[in-house]
Short mmCIF file of C-alpha atoms in Angstrom, two decimals:
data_model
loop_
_atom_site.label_atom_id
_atom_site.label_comp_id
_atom_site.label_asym_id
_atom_site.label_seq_id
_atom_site.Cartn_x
_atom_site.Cartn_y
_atom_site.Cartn_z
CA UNK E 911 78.64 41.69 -28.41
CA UNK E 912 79.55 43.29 -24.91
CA UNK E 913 77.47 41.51 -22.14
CA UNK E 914 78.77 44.15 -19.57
CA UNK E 915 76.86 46.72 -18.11
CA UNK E 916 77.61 50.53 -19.55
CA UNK E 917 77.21 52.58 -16.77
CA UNK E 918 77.31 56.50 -17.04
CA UNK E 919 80.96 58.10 -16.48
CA UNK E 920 78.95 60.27 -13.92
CA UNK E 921 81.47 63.05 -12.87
CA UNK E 922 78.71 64.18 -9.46
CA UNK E 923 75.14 63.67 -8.16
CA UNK E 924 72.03 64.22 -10.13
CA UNK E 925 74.36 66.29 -12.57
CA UNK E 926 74.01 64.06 -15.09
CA UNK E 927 76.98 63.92 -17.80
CA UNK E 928 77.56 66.43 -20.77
CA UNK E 929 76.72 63.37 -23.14
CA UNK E 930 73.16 62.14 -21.85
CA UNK E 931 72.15 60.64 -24.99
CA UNK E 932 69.49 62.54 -26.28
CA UNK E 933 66.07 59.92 -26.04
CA UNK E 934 67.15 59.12 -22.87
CA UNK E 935 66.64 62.31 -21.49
CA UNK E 936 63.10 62.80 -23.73
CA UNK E 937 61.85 60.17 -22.27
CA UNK E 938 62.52 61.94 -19.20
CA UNK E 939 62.39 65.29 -19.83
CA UNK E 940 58.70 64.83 -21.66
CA UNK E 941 57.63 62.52 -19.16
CA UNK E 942 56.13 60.55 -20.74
CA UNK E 943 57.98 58.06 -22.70
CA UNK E 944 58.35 59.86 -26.05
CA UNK E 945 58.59 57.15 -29.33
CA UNK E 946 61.07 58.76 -31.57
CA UNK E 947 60.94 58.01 -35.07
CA UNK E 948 64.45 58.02 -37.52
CA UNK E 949 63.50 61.41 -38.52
CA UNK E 950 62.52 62.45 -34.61
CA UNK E 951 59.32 63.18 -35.68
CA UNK E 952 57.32 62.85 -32.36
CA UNK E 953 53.89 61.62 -31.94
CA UNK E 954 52.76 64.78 -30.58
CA UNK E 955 49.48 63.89 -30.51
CA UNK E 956 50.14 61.73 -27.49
CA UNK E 957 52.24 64.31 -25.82
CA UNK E 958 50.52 67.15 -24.13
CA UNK E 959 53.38 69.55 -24.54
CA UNK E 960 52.39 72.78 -23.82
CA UNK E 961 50.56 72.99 -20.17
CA UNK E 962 48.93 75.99 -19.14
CA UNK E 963 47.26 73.98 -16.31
CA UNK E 964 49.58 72.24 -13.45
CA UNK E 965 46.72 69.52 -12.72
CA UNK E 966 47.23 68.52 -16.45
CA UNK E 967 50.88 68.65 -15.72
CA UNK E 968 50.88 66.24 -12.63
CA UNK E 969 48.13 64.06 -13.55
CA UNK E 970 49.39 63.25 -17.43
CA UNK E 971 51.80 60.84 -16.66
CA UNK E 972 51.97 56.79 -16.97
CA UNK E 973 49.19 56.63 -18.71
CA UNK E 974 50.04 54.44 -21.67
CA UNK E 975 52.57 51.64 -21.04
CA UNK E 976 53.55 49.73 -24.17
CA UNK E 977 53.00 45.99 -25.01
CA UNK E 978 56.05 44.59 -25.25
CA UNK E 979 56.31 43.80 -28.82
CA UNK E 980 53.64 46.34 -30.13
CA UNK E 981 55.78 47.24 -32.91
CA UNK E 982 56.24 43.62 -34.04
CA UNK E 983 60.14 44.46 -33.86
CA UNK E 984 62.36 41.93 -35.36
CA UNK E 985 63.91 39.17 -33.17
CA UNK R 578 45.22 75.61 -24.82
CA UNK R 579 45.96 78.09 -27.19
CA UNK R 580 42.88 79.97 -26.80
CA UNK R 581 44.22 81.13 -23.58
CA UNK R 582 47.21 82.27 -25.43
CA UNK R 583 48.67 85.83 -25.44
CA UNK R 584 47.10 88.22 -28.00
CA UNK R 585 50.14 90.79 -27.73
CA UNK R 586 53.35 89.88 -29.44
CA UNK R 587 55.04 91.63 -26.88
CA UNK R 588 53.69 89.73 -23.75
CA UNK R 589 55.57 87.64 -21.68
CA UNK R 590 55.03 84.31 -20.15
CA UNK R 591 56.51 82.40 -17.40
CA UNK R 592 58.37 79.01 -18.07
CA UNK R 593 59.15 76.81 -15.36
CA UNK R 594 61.51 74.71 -14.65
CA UNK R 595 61.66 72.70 -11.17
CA UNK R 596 59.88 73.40 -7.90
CA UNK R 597 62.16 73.00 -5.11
CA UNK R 598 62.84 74.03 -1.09
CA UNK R 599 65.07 75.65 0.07
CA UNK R 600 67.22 76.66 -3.29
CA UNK R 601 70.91 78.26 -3.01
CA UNK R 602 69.77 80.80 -5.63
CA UNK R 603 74.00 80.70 -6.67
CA UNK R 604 72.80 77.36 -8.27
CA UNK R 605 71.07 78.64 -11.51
CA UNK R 606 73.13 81.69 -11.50
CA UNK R 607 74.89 82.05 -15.04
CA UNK R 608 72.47 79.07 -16.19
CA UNK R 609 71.06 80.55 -19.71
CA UNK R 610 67.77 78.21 -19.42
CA UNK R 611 65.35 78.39 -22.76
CA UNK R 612 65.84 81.72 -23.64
CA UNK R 613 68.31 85.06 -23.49
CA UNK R 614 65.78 87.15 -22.62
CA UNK R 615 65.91 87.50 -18.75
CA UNK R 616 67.99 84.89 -16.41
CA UNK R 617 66.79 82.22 -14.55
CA UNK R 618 65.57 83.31 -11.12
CA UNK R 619 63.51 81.69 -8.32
CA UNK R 620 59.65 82.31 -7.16
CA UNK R 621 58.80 81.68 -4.08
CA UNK R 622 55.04 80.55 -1.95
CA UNK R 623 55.91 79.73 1.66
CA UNK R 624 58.34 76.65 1.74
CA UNK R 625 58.09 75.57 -2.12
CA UNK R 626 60.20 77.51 -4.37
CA UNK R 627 59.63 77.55 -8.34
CA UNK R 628 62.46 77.66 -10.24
CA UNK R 629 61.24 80.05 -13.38
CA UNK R 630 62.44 82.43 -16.62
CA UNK R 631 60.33 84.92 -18.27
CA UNK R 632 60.32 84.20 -21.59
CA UNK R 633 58.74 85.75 -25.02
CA UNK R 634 54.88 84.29 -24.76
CA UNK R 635 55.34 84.07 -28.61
CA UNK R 636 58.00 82.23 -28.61
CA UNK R 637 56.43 79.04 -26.34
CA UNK R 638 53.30 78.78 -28.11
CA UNK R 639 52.17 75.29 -28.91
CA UNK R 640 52.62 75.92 -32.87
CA UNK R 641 55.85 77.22 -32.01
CA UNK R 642 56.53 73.60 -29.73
CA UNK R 643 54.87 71.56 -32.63
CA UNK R 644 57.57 72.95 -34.84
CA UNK R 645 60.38 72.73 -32.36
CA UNK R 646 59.90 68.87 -31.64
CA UNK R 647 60.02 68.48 -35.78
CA UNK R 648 63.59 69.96 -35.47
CA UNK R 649 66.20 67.81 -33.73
CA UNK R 650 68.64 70.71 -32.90
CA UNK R 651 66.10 72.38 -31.49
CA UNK R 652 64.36 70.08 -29.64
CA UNK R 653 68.46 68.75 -28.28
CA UNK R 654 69.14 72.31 -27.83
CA UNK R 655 65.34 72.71 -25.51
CA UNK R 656 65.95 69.66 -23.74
CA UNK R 657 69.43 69.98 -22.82
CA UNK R 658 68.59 73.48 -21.18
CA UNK R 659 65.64 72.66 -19.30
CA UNK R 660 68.14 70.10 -17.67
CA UNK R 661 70.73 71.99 -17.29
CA UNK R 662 68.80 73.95 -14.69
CA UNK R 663 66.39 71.19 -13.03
CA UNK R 664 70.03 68.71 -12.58
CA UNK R 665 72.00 72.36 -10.86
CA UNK R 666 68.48 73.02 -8.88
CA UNK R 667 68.51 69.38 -7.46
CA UNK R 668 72.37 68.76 -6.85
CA UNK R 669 71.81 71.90 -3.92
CA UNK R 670 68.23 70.58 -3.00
CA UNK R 671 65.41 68.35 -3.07
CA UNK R 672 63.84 68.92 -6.40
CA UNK R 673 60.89 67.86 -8.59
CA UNK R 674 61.32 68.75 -11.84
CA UNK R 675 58.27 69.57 -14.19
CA UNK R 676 58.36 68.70 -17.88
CA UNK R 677 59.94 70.60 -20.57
CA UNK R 678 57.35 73.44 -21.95
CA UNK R 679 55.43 74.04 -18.68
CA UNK R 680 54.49 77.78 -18.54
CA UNK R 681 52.10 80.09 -17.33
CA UNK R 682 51.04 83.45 -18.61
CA UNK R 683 52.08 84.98 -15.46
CA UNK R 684 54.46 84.98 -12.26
CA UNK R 685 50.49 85.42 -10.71
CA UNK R 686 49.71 82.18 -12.26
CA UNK R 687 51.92 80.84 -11.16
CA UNK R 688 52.19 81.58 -6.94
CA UNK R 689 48.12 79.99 -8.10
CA UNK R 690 49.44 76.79 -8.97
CA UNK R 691 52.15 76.20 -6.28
CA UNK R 692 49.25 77.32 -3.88
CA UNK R 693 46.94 74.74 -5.26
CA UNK R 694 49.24 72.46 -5.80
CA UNK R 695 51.23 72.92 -2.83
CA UNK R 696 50.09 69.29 -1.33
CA UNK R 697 51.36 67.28 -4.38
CA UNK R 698 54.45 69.02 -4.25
CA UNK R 699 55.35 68.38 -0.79
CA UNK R 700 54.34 64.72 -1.12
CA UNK R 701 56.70 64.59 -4.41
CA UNK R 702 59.56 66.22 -2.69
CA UNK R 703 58.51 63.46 0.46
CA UNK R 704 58.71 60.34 -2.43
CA UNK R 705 61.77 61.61 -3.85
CA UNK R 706 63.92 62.39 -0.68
CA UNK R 707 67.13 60.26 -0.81
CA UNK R 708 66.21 58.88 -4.37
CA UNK R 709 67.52 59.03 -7.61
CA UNK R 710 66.04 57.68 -10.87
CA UNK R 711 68.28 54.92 -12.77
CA UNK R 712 67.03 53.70 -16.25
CA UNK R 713 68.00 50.46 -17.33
CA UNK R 714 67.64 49.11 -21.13
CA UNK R 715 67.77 45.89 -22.15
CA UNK R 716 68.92 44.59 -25.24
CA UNK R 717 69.02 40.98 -27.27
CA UNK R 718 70.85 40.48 -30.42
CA UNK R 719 68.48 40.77 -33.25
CA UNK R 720 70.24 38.49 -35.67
CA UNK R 721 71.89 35.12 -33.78
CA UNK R 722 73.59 33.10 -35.91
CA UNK R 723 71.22 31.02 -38.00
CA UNK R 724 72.09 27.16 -38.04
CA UNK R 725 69.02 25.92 -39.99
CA UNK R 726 70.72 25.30 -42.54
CA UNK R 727 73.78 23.70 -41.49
CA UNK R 728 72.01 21.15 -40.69
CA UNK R 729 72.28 19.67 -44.12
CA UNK R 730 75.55 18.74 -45.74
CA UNK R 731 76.51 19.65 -49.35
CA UNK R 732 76.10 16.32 -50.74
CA UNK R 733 72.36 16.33 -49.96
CA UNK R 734 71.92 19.94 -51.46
CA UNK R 735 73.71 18.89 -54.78
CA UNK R 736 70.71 17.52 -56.12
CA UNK R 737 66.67 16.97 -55.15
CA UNK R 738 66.57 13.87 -52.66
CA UNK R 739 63.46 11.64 -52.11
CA UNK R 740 62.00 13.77 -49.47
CA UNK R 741 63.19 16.75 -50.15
CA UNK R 742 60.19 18.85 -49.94
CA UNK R 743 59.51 16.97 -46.46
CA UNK R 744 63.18 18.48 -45.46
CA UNK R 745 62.52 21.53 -46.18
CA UNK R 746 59.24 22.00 -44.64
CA UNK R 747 61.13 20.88 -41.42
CA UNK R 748 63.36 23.04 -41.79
CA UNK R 749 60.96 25.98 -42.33
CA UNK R 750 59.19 24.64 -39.13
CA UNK R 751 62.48 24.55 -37.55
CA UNK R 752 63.21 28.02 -38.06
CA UNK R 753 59.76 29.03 -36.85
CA UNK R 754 60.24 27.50 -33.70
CA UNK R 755 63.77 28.92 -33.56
CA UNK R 756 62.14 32.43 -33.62
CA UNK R 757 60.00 31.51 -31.21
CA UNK R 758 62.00 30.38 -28.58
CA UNK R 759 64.23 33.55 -29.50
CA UNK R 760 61.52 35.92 -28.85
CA UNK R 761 60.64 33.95 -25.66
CA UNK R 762 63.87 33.81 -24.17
CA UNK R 763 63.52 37.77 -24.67
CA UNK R 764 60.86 38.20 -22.94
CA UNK R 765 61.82 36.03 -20.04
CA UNK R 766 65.57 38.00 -20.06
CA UNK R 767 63.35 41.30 -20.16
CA UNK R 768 61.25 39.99 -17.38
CA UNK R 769 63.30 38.60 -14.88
CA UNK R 770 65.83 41.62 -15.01
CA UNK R 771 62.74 44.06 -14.35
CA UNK R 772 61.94 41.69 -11.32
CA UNK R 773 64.87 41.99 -9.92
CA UNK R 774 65.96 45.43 -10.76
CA UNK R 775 62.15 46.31 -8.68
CA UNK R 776 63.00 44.42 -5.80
CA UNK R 777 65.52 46.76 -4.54
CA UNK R 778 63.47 49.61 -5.97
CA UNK R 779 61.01 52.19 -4.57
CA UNK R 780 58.87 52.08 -7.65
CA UNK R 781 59.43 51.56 -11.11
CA UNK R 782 58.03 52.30 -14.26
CA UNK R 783 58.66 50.93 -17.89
CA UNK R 784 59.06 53.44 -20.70
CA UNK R 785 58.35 52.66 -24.50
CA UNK R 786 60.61 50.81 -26.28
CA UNK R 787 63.02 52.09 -28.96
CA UNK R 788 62.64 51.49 -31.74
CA UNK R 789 65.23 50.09 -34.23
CA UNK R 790 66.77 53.37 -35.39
CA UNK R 791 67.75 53.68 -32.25
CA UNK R 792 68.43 51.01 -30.31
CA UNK R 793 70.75 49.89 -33.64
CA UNK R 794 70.36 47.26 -36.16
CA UNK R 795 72.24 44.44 -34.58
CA UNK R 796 69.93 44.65 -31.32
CA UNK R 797 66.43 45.12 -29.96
CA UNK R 798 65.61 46.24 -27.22
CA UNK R 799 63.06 44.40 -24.72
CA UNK R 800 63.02 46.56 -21.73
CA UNK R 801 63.42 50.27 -21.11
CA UNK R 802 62.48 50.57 -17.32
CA UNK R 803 63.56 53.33 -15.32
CA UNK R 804 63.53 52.77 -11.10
CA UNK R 805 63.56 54.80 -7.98
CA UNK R 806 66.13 53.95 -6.09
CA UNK R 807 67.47 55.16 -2.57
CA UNK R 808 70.77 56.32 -2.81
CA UNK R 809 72.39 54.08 -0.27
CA UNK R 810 71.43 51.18 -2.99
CA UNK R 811 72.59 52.24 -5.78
CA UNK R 812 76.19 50.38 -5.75
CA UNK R 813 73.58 47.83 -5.04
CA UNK R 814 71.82 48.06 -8.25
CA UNK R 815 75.54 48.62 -10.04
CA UNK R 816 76.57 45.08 -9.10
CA UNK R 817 72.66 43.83 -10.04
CA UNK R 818 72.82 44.85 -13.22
CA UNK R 819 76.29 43.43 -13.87
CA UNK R 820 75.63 39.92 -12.47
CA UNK R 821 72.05 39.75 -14.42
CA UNK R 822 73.85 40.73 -17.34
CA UNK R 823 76.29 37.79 -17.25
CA UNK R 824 73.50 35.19 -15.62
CA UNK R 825 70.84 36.01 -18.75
CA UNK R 826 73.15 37.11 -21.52
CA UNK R 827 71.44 40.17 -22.22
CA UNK R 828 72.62 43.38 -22.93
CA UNK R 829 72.11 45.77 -20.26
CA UNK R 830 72.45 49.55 -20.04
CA UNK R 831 72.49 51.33 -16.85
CA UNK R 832 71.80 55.19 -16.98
CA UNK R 833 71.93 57.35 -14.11
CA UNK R 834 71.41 58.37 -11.57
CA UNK R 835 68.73 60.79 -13.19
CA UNK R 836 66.79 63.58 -11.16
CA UNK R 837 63.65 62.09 -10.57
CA UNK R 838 61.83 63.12 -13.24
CA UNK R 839 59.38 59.86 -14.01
CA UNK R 840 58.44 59.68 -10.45
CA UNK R 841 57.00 62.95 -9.06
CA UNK R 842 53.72 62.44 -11.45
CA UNK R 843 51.79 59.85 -9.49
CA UNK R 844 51.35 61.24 -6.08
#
């Protein structure tokens, strides 16, 4: 086990790298913290995708933050 | 939202991508965005500047989304170009970006929303000046080495002592404890690297946790926080994350610096 930190190999500003790994950038890009399931099935129910309305868009975020644990995850 | 939607096959809709001022329009020139039907271009309302594609309104209907995010490719290939063009917009100029899949039926409706919105924008582009987003993860082994059983030597496991039962409900106990303190110590790692990662933050937020498909089977992960942070601290938070790394043991992942895409929702 590595206890260093892995930073980004970040060639310029805000221009983020070719190899963003994907759920990073979903929970970005979708703003709102997507779960991702082994088959990347998203809980779309909890993700109003598709906005039509720019107060839905502005005012959906940080809504839900998780319990730590929620998913009983092993330790 | 789909009862809004267009009725024609043939209609178009407007996707957008980023609201900006001030573009260099050169930056999304070439760009191919979501779709190959017309390039990316800019829209303009007084100072704010929408960075936008016309796309195929039957293409970006929700059903066609809700099948989309079922499909990795496609949802890597969607993701990937939406930022593309909101990281070029924001390397020329200050930039909020909007989440993947926001359209309107219309250019029209969209000059509307910039004009109503116009306010939020500004106080977005205000919050966001200087900053970049930084994500940091946190991880903890998931299996340490188990010793609960070491602590009896083969000659006591050969056969049943007196008291063997007694042992073993110790040792049970033991191991329940163990876990425990494991999970505490996880939390507290978790914890005190969010404290300190937000004290030389603008604002923070904490995403959800990944699972164990992703995050891998020989770790968890107790903290996925992402942070404003003004550029002239980011070596700052470089060297942070480095020393808490080493001072809790931890595992910690620094990603960034990110367009601010977590932080333009809340003004």
């Amino acid at each position: 086990m590595t206890h260093g930190v892995v930073p980004w190999d970040s060639p310029g500003p805000l221009d983020g790298p070719i190899g963003v790994p994907l759920v990073d950038l979903l929970d970005r890009v979708l703003a709102t913290g997507v779960v991702i399931s082994g088959d990347l099935v998203i809980a779309i129910a909890d993700v109003p995708l598709v906005r039509l309305s720019l107060h839905a868009l502005l005012s959906s975020v940080s809504e839900r933050v998780p319990a730590p644990w929620a998913d009983g995850g092993p330790l | 939202m789909t009862e809004r939607g267009p009725e024609r096959s043939d209609a178009n809709a407007t996707y957008v991508f980023a609201v900006c001022r001030n573009p260099d329009p050169s930056a999304v020139a070439g760009l191919p965005g979501v779709t190959d039907k017309a390039p990316v271009s800019t829209l303009s309302l007084e100072t704010l500047t929408a960075i936008v594609q016309t796309v195929r309104a039957c293409e970006f209907t929700n059903e066609a989304w809700q099948a989309r995010l079922c499909d990795q490719r496609q949802l890597e290939r969607y993701a990937r170009a939406h930022h593309d063009v909101v990281a070029a917009v924001a390397a020329c100029c200050p930039t909020v970006p909007l989440p993947m899949a926001t359209l309107y039926q219309s250019e029209e409706r969209v000059r509307d929303a910039l004009a109503n919105e116009a306010d939020r924008f500004h106080a977005a582009l205000k919050r966001i000046a200087h900053h970049a987003e930084w994500g940091v993860k946190v991880y903890v082994p998931s299996c340490p080495p188990d010793d609960s059983n070491r602590s009896t030597t083969p000659a006591d496991r050969s056969r049943p002592a007196p008291g063997a039962g007694l042992a073993y409900l110790d040792r049970k106990r033991g191991a329940q404890e163990r876990r425990e303190r494991r999970q505490d110590e996880a939390l507290q790692a978790a914890e005190a690297v969010d404290a300190e990662v937000r004290s030389l933050a603008t604002a923070s937020r904490r995403l959800r946790l990944h699972g164990p498909q992703l995050a891998g089977e020989r770790r968890v992960q107790v903290l996925n926080a992402t942070y404003l942070v003004a550029e002239h601290r980011a070596a700052e938070l470089t060297l942070l994350a480095q020393a808490l790394g080493e001072r809790t043991g931890a595992q910690i992942e620094l990603s960034g610096p990110w367009v601010p895409y977590s932080f333009v929702g809340e003004v």
